[in-house]
PDB file of C-alpha atoms and ligand atoms in Angstrom:
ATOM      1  CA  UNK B   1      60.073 166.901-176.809  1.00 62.00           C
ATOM      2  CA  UNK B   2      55.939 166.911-176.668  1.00 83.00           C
ATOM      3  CA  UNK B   3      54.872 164.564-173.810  1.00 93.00           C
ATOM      4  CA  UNK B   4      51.301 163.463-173.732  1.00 96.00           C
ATOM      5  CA  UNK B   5      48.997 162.970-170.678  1.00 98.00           C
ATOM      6  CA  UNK B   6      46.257 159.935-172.018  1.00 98.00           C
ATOM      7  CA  UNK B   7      43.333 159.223-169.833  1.00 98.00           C
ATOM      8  CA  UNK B   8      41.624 156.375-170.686  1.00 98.00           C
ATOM      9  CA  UNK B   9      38.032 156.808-168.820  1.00 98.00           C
ATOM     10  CA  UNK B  10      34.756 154.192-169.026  1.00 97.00           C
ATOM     11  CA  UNK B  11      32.444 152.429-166.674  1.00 95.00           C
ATOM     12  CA  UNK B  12      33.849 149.243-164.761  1.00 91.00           C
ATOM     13  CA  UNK B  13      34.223 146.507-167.461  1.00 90.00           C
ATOM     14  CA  UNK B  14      34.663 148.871-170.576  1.00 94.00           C
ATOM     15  CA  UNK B  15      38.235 147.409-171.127  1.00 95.00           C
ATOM     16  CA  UNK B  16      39.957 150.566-170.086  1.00 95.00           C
ATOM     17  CA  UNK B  17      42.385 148.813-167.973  1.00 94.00           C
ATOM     18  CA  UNK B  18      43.512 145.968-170.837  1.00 96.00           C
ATOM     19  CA  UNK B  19      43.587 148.994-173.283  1.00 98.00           C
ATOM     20  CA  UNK B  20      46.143 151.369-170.703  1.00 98.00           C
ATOM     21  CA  UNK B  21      48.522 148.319-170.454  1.00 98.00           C
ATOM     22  CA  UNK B  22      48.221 147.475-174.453  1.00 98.00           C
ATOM     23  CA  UNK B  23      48.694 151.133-175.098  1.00 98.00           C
ATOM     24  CA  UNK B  24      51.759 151.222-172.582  1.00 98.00           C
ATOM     25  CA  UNK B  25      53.510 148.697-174.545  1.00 98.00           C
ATOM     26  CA  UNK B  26      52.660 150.084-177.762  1.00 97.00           C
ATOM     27  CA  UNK B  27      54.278 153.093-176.283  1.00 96.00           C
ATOM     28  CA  UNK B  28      57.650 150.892-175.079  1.00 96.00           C
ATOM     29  CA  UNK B  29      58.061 148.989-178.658  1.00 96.00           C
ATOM     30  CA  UNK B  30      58.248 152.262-179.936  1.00 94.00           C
ATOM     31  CA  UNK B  31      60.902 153.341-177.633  1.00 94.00           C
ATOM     32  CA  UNK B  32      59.005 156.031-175.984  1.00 95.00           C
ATOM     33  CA  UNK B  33      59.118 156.936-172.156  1.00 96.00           C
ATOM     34  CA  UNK B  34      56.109 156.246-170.574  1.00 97.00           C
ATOM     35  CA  UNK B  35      54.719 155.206-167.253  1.00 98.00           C
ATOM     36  CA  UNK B  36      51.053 153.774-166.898  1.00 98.00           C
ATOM     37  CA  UNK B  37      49.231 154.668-163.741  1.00 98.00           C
ATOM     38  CA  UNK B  38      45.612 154.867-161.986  1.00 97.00           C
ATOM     39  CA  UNK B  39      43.324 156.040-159.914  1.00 97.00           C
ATOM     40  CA  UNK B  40      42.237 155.476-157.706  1.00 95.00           C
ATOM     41  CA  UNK B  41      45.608 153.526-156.877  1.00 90.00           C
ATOM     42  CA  UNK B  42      48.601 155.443-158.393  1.00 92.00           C
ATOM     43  CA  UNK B  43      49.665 156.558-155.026  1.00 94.00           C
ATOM     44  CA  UNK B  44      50.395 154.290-151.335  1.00 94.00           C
ATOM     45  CA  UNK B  45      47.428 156.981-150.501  1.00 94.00           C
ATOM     46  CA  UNK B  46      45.618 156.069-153.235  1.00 93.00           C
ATOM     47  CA  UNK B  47      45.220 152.663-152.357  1.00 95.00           C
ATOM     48  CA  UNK B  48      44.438 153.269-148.894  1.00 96.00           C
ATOM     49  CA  UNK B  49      41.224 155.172-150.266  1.00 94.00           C
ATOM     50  CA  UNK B  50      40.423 152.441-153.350  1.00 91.00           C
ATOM     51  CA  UNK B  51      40.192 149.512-150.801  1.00 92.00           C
ATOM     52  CA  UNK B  52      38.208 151.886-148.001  1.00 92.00           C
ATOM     53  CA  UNK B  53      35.708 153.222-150.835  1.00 87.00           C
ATOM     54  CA  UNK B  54      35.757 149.397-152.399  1.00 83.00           C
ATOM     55  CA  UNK B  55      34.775 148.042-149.303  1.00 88.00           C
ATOM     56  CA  UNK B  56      32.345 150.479-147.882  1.00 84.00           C
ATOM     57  CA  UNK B  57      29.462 150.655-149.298  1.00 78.00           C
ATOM     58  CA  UNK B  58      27.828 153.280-146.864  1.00 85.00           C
ATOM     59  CA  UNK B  59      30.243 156.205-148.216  1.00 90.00           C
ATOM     60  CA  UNK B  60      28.253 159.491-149.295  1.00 94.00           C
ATOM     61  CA  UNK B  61      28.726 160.608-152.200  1.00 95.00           C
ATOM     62  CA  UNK B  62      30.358 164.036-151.328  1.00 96.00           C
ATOM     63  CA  UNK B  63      32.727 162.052-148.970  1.00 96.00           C
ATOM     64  CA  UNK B  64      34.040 159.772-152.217  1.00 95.00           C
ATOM     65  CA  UNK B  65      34.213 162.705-154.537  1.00 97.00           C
ATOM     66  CA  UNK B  66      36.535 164.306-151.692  1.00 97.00           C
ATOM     67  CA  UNK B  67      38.718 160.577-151.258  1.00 96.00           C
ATOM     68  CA  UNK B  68      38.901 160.597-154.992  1.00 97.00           C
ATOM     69  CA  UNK B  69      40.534 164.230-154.978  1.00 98.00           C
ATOM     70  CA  UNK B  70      42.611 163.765-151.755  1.00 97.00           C
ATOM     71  CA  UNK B  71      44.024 160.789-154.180  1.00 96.00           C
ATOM     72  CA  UNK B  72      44.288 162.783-157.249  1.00 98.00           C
ATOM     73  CA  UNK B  73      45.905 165.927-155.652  1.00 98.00           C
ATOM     74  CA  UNK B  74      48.776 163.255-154.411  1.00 97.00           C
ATOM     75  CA  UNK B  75      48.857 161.758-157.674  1.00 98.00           C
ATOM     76  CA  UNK B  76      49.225 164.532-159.741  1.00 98.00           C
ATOM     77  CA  UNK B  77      52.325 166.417-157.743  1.00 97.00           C
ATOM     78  CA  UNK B  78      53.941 163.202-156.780  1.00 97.00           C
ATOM     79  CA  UNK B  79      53.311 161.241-160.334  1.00 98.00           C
ATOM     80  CA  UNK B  80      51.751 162.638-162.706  1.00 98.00           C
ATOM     81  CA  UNK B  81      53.741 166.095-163.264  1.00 98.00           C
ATOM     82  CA  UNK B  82      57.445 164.819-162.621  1.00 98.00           C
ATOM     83  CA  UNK B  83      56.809 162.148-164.996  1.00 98.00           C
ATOM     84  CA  UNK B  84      55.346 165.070-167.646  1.00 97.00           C
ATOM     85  CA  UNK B  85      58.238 167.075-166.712  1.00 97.00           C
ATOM     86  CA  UNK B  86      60.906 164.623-166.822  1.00 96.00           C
ATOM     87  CA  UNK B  87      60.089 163.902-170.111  1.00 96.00           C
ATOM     88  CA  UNK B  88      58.109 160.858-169.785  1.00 97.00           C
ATOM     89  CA  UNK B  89      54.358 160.425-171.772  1.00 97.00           C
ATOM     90  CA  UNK B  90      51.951 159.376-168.757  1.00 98.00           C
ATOM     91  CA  UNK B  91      48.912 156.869-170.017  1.00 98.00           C
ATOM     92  CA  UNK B  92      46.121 157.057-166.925  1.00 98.00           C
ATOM     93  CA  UNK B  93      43.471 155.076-166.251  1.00 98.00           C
ATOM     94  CA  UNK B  94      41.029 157.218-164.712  1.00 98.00           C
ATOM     95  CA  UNK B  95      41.279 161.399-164.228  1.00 98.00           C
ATOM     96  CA  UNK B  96      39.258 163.680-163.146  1.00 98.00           C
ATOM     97  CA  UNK B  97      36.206 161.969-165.936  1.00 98.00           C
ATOM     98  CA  UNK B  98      35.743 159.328-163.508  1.00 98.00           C
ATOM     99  CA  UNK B  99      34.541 162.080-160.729  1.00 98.00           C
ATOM    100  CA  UNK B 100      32.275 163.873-163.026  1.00 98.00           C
ATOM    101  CA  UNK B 101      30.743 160.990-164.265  1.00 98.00           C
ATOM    102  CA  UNK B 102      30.580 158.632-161.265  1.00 97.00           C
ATOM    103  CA  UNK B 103      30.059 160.934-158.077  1.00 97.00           C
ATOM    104  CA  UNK B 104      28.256 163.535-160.541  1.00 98.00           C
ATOM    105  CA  UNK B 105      25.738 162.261-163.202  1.00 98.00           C
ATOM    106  CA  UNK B 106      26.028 158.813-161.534  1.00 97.00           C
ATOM    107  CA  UNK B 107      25.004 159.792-157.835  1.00 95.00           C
ATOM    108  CA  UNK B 108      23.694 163.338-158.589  1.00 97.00           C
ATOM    109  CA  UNK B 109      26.629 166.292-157.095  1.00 98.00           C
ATOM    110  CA  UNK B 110      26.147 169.313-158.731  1.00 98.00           C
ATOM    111  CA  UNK B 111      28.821 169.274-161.707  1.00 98.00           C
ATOM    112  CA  UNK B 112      30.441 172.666-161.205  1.00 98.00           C
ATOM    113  CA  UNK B 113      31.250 171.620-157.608  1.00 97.00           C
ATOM    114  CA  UNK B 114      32.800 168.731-158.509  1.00 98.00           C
ATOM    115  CA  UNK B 115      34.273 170.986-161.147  1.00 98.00           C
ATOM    116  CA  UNK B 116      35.873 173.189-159.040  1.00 98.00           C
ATOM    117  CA  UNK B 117      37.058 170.665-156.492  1.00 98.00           C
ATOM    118  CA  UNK B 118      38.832 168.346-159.392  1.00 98.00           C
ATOM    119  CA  UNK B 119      40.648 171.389-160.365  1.00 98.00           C
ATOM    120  CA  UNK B 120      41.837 172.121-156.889  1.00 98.00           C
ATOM    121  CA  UNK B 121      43.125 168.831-156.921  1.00 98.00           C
ATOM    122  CA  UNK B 122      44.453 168.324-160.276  1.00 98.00           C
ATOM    123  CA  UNK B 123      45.694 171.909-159.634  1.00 97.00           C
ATOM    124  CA  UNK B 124      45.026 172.489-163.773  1.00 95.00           C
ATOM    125  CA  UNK B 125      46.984 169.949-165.317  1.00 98.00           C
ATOM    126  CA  UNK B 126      44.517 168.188-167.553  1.00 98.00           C
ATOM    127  CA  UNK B 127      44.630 165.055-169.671  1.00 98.00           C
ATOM    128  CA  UNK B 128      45.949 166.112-173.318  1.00 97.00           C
ATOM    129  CA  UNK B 129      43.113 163.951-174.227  1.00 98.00           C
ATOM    130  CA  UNK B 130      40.491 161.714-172.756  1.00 98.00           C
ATOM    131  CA  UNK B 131      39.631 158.577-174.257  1.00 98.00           C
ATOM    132  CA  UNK B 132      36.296 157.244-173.920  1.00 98.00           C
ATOM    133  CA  UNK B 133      35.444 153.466-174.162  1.00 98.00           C
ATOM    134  CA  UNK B 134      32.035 153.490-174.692  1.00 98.00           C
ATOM    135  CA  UNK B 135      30.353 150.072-173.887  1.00 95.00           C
ATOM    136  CA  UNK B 136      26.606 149.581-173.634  1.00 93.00           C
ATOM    137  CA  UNK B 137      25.928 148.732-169.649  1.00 91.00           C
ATOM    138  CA  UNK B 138      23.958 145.278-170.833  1.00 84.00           C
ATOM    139  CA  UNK B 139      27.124 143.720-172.418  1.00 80.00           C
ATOM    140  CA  UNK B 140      29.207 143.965-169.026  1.00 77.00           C
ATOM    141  CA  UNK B 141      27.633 141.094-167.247  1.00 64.00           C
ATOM    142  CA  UNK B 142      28.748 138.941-169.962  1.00 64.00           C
ATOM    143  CA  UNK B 143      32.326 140.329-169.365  1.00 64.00           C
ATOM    144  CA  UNK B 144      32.758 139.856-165.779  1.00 58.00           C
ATOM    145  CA  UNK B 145      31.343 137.302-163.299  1.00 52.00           C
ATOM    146  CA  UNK B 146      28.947 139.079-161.032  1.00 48.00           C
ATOM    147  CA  UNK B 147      30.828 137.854-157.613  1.00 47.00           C
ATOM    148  CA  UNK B 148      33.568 140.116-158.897  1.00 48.00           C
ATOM    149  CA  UNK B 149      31.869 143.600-158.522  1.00 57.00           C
ATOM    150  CA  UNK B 150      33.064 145.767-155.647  1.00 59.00           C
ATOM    151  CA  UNK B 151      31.059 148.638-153.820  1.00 49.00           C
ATOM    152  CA  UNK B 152      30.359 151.019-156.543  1.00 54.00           C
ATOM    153  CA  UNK B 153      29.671 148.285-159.615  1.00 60.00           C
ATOM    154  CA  UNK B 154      27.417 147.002-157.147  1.00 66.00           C
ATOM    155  CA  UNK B 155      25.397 149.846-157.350  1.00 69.00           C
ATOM    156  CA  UNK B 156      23.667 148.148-160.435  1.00 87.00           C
ATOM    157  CA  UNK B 157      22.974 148.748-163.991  1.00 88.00           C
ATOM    158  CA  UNK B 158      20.902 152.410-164.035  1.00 92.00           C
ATOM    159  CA  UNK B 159      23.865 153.362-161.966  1.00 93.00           C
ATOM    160  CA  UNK B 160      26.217 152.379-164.278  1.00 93.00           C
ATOM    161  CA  UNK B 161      23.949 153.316-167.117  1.00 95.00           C
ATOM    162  CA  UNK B 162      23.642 156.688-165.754  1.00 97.00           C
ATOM    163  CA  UNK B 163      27.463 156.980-165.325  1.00 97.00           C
ATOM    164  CA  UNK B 164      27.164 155.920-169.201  1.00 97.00           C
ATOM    165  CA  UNK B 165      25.283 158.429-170.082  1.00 98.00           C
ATOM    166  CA  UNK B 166      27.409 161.170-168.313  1.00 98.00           C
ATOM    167  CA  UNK B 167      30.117 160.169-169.481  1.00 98.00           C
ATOM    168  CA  UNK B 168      29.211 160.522-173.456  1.00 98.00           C
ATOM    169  CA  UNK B 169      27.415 163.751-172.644  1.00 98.00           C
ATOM    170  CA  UNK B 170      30.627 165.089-171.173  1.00 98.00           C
ATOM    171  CA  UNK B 171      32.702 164.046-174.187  1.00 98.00           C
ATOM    172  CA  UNK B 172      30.236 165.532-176.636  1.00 98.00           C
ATOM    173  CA  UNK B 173      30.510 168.810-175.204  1.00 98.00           C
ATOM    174  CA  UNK B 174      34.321 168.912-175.061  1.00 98.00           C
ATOM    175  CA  UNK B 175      35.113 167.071-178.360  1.00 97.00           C
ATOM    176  CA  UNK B 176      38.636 168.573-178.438  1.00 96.00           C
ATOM    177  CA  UNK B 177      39.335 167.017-174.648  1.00 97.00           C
ATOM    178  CA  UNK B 178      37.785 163.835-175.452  1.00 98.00           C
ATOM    179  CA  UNK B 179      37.562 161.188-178.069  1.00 98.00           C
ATOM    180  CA  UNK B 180      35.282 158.270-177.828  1.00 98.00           C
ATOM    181  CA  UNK B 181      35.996 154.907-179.214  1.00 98.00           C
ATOM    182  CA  UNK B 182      33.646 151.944-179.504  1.00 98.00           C
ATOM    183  CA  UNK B 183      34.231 149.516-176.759  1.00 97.00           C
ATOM    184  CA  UNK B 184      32.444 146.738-177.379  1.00 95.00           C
ATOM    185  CA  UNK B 185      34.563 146.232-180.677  1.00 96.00           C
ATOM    186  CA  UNK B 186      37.190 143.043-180.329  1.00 96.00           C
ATOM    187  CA  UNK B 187      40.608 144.022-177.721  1.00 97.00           C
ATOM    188  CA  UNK B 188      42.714 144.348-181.148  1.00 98.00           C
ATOM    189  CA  UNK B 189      40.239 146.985-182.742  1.00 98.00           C
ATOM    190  CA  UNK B 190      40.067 149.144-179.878  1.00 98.00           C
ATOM    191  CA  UNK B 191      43.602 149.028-179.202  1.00 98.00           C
ATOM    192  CA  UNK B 192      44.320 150.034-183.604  1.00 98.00           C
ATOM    193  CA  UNK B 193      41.800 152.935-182.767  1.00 98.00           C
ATOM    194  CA  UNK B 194      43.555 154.140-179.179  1.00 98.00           C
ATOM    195  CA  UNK B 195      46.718 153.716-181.091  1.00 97.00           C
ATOM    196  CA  UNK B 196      45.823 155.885-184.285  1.00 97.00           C
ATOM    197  CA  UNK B 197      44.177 158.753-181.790  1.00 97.00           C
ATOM    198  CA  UNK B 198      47.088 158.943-179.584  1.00 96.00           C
ATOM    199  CA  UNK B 199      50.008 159.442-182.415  1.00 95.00           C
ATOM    200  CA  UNK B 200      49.308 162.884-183.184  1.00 93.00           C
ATOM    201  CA  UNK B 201      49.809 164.026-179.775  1.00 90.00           C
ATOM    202  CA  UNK B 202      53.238 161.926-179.410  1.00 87.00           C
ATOM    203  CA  UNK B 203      54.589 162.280-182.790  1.00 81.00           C
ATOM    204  CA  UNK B 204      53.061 165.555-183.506  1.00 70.00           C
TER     205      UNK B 204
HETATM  206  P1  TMP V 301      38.776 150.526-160.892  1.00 73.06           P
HETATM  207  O1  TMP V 301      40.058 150.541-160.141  1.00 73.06           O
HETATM  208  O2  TMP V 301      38.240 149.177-161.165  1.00 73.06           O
HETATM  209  O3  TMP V 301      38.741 151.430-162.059  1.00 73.06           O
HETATM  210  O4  TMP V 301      37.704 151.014-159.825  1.00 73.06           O
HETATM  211  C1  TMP V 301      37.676 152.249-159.305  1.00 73.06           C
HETATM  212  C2  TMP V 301      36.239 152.551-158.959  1.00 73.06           C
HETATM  213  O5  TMP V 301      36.189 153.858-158.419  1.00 73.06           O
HETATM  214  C3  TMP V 301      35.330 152.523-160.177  1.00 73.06           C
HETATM  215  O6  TMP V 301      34.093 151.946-159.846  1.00 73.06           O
HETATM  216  C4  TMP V 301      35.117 153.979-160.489  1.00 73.06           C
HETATM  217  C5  TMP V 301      35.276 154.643-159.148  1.00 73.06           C
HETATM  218  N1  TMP V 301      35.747 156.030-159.221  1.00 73.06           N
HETATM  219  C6  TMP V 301      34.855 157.042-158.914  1.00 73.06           C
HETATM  220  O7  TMP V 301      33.703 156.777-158.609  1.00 73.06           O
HETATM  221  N2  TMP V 301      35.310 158.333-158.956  1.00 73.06           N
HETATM  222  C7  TMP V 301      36.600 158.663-159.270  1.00 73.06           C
HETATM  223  O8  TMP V 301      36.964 159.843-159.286  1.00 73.06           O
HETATM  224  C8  TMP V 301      37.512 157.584-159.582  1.00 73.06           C
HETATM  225  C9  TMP V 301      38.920 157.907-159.943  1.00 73.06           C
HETATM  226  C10 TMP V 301      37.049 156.287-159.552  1.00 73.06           C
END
C-alpha cells in the first residue's frame, strides 16, 4: 500500500493547523490510517523546545534552527517513520519548510546550512509533498487577536512577510515537492483544494 507523508507549511495564522485536522478527518471518513502530528510539538521533546523557543524571545537564530532539528530528528525516528512504515499516511504540520523559511529567509542563516542540518535531522525522509497556504501577512491581524502572538509572531509583519516570501520562493523552485494553495480563500475551499492535491498520492 502507498503511504503519503503531507506537510502542510505557512506563516502563523495561514490556517495550516484547521486544514491538518480537516484533512485528518477527511483521511478517517475514508477509512484510511493516518495520524496528524507537528512540530514543533510531535514529540514530549518537542514540546519542551516549543514552550522554551515560545517563551524566549532572546534565542539566536542558529540556536532555534538547532532546537527545531534536535525536535525533528526525534520526531522523525520515533513518529514519523514507524507510522510510514507501519502502514499509516502521516499529515504534518510543519517539516523541515518551516526551518528554511523561518530561521533562513526570515532571520537570514545561510540556506544550504540549514540545508544540510535539516537533512541530518530528517535523516532524508522528506514530505511526499508540501502544501503551501499562502496568505498575504496584512490579513492575519484580522484572524487572530494580537495578545495571542508568541515569541516568533511577535517578531512583526516584515518578519513574517519575509518568511512569506521565502516560503513561495522555495515552492517555486521545487514545484514537484510543493504545491501552493490560496489561503485566504473560505476554510471549505481550501480544505476541497488540500483534498483534491492529496488523492493522487493516497489513491494513486
Ligand atoms: P505553531 O505551533 O503555532 O506552528 O508555532 C511554531 C512556531 O515555531 C512558528 O512561529 C514557526 C516556528 N518554527 C520555526 O521557526 N522553525 C521551525 O523549524 C519550526 C518547525 C517552527
Amino acid at each position: 500500500m502507498m503511504t503519503s507523508f503531507i506537510a502542510l507549511e505557512g506563516i502563523d495564522g495561514s490556517g495550516k493547523t484547521t486544514q491538518a485536522a480537516l484533512l485528518y478527518e477527511f483521511f478517517s471518513s475514508n477509512g484510511l490510517n493516518s495520524i496528524l502530528t507537528q512540530e514543533p510539538g510531535g514529540t514530549p521533546l518537542g514540546l519542551s523546545i516549543a514552550q522554551f523557543i515560545k517563551s524566549n524571545r532572546g534565542t539566536t537564530a542558529f540556536a532555534e534552527s538547532l532546537l527545531f532539528n534536535a525536535d525533528r530528528a526525534e520526531h522523525v525516528e520515533q513518529i514519523i517513520r514507524p507510522a510510514l512504515v507501519n502502514g499509516s499516511h502521516v499529515i504534518c504540520d510543519r517539516f523541515v519548510g518551516s526551518t528554511l523559511a523561518y530561521q533562513g529567509y526570515g532571520r537570514g542563516l545561510p540556506l544550504e546550512k540549514l540545508i544540510d542540518l535539516c537533512d541530518e535531522a530528517c535523516q532524508g525522509l522528506y514530505p511526499t509533498i508540501n502544501i503551501l497556504l499562502d496568505v498575504p501577512v496584512h490579513t492575519l491581524d484580522s484572524r487572530r487577536g494580537i495578545g495571542n502572538r508568541d515569541a516568533i509572531e511577535a517578531s512583526g509583519a516584515p518578519f513574517l512577510d519575509r518568511v512569506r516570501k521565502g516560503y513561495l520562493e522555495l515552492a517555486r523552485k521545487s514545484p514537484r515537492q510543493w504545491a501552493i494553495v490560496d489561503g485566504s480563500q473560505s476554510i471549505r475551499e481550501v480544505s476541497m483544494e488540500i483534498q483534491s492535491l492529496v488523492r493522487p498520492y493516497i489513491y494513486g
